PDB file of C-alpha atoms in Angstrom:
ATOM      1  CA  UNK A   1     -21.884 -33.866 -26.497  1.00  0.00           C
ATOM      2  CA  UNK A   2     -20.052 -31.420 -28.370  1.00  0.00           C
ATOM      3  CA  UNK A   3     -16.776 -30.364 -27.479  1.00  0.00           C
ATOM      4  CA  UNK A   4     -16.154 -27.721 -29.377  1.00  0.00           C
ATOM      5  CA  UNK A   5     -18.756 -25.958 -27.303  1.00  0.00           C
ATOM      6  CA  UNK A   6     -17.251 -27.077 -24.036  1.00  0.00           C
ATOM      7  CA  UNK A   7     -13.519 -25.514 -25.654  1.00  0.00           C
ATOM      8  CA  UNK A   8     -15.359 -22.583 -26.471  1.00  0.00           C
ATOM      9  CA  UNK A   9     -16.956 -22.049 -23.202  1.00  0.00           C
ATOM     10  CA  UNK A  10     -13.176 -21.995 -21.247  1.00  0.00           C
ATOM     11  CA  UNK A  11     -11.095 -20.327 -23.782  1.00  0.00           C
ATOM     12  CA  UNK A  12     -10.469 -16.763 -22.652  1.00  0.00           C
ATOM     13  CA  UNK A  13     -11.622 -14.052 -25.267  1.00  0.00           C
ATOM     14  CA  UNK A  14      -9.248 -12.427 -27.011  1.00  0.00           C
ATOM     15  CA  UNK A  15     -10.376  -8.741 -26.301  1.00  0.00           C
ATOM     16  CA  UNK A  16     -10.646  -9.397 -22.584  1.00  0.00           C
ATOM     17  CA  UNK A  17      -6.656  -8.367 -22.154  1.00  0.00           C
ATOM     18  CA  UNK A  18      -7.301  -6.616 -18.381  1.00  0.00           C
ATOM     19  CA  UNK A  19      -5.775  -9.431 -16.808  1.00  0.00           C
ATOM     20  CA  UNK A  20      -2.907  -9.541 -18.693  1.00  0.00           C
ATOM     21  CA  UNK A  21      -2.310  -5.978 -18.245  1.00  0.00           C
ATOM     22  CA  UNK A  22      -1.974  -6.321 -14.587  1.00  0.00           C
ATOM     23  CA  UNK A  23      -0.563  -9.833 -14.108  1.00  0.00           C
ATOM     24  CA  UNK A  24       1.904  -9.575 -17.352  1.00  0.00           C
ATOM     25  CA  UNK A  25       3.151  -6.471 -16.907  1.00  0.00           C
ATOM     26  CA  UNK A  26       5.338  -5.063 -14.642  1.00  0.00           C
ATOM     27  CA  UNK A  27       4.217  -1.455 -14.322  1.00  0.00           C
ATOM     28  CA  UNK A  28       0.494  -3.613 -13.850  1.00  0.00           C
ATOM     29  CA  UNK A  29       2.135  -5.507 -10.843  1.00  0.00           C
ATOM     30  CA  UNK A  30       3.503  -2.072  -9.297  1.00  0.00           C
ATOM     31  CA  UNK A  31       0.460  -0.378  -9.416  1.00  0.00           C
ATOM     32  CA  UNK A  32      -1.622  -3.648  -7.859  1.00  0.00           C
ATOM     33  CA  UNK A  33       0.985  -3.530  -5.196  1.00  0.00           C
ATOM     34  CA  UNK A  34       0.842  -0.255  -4.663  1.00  0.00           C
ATOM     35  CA  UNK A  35      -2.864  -0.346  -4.176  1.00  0.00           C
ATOM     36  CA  UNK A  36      -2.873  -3.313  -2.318  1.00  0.00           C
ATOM     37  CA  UNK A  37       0.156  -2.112   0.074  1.00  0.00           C
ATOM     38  CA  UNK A  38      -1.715   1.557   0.363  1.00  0.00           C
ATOM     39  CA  UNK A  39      -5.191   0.253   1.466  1.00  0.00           C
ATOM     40  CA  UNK A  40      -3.594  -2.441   3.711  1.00  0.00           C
ATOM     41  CA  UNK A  41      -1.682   0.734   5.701  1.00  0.00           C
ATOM     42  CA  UNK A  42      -4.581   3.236   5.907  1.00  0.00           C
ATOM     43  CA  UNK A  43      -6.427   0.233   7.589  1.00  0.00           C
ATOM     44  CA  UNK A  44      -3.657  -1.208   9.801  1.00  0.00           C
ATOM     45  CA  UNK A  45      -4.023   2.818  10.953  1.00  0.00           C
ATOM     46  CA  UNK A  46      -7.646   2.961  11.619  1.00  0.00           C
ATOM     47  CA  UNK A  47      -7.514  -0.628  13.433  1.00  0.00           C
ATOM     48  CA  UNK A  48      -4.536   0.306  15.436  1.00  0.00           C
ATOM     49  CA  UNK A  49      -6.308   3.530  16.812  1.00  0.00           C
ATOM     50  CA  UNK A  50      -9.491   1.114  17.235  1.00  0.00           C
ATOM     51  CA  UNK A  51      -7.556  -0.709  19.548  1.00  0.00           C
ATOM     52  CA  UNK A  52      -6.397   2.028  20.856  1.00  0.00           C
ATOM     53  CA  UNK A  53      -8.959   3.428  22.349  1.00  0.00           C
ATOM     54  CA  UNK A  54     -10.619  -0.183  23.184  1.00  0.00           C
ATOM     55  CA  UNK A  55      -7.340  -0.882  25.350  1.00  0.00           C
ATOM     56  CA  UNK A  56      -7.939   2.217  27.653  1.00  0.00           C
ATOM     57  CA  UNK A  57     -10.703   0.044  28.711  1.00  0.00           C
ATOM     58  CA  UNK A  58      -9.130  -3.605  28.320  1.00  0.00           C
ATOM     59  CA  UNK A  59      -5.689  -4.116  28.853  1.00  0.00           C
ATOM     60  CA  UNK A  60      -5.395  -7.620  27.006  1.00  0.00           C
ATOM     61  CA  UNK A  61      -5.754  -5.893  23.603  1.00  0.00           C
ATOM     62  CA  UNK A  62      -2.704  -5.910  21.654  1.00  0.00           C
ATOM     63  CA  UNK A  63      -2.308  -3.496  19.310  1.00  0.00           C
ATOM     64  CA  UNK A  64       0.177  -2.787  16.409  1.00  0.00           C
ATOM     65  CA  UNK A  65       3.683  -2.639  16.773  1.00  0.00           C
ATOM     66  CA  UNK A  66       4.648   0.727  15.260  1.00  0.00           C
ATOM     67  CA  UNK A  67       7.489  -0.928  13.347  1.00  0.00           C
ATOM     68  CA  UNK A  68       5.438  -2.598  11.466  1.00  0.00           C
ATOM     69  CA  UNK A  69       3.129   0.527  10.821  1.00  0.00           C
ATOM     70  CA  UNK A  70       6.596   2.133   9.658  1.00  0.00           C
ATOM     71  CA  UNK A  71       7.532  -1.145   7.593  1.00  0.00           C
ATOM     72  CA  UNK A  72       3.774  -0.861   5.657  1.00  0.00           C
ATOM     73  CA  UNK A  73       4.970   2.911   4.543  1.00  0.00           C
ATOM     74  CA  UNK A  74       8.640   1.601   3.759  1.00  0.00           C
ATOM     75  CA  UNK A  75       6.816  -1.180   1.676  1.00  0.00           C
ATOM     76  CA  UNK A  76       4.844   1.720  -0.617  1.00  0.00           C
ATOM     77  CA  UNK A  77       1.783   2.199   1.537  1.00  0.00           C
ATOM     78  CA  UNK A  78       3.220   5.566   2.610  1.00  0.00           C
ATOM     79  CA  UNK A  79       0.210   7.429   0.613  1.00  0.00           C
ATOM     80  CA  UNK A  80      -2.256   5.231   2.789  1.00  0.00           C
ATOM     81  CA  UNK A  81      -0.331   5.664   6.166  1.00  0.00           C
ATOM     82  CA  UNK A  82      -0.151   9.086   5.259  1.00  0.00           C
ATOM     83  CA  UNK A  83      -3.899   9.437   4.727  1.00  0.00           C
ATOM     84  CA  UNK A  84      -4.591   6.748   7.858  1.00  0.00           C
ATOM     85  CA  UNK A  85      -2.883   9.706  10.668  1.00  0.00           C
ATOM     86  CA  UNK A  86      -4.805  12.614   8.950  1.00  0.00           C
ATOM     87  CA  UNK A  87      -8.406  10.684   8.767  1.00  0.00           C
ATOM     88  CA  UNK A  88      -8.099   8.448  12.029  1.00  0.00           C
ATOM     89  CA  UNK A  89      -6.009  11.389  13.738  1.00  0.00           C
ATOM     90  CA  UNK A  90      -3.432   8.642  15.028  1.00  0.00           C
ATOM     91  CA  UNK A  91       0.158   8.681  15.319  1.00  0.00           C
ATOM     92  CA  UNK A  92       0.172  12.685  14.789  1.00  0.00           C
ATOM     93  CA  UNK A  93       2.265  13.651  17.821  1.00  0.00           C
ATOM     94  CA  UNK A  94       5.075  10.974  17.387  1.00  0.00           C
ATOM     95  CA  UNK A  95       7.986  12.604  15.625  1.00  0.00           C
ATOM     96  CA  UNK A  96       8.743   9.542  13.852  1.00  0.00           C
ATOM     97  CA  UNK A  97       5.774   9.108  12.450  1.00  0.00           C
ATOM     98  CA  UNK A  98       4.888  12.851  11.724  1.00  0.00           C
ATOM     99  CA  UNK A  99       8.556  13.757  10.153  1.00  0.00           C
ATOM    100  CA  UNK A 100       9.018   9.569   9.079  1.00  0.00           C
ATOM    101  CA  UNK A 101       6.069   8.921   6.851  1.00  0.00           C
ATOM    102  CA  UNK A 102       6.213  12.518   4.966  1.00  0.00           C
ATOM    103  CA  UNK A 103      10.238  11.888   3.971  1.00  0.00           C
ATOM    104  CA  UNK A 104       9.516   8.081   3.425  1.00  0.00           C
ATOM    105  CA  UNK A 105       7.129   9.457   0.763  1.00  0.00           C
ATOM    106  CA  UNK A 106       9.070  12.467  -0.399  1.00  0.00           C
ATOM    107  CA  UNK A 107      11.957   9.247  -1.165  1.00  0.00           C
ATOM    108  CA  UNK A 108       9.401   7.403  -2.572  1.00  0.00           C
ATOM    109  CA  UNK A 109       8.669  10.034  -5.394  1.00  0.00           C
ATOM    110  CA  UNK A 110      12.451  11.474  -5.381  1.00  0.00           C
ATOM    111  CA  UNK A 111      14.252   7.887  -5.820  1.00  0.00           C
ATOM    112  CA  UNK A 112      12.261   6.690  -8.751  1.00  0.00           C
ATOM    113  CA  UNK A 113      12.142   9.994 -10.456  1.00  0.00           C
ATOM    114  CA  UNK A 114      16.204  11.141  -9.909  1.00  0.00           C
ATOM    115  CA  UNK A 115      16.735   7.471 -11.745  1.00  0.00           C
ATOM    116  CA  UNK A 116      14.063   8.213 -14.525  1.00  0.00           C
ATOM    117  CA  UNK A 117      15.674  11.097 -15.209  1.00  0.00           C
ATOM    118  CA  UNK A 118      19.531   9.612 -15.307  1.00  0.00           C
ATOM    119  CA  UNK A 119      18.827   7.123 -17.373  1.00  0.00           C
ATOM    120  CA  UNK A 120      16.525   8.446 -20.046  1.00  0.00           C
ATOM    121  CA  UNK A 121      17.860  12.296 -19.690  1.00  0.00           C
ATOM    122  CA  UNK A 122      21.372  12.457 -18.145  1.00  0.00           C
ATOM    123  CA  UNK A 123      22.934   9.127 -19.295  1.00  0.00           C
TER     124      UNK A 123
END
């Protein structure tokens, strides 16, 4: 048998650098996480307004605390909470959430951007 086939056959190509990208960089592990974080919120909405209605007519559902809803948006998944009370119409009365989730967001952008702009323009 020839192993230099075999070799060939697992070696990773060379131009195939997509992995790398996201799992060797940093800004490639933020924006995974921020995907990841974001798609995990807008569906922790939609499921918790699933069993929302479904407990109107069974009372042994338990649905999601809304400190943990609040905790996926603190985490970075404020884009997909955001977009999980406007599509799924949930959480839309509650102060918290409709003041909370717009100024965790508006931090999200500000915070980054105030120390992007100290330490490359200011400092």
């Amino acid at each position: 048998m020839n192993l230099s086939l075999l070799s060939a056959v697992y070696e990773p190509e060379a131009h195939n650098d997509f992995v790398w990208v996201v799992i060797g960089s940093p800004w490639g592990l933020l924006a995974l996480w921020l995907v990841l974080i974001n798609v995990a919120a807008f569906l922790a909405f939609g499921l918790d307004k699933w069993k929302a209605k479904r407990k109107e007519k069974k009372e042994t559902v338990r649905r999601i605390p809304e400190k943990n809803l609040l905790l996926l948006a603190v985490a970075g998944g404020s884009v997909g909470a955001l977009l999980g009370m406007r599509v799924f119409h949930h959480k839309t009365l509650h102060k918290v959430f409709k003041f909370g989730v717009p100024l965790i967001l508006a931090l999200q952008i500000l915070i980054p951007f105030g120390l992007w702009l100290y330490f490359t323009v200011i400092r």
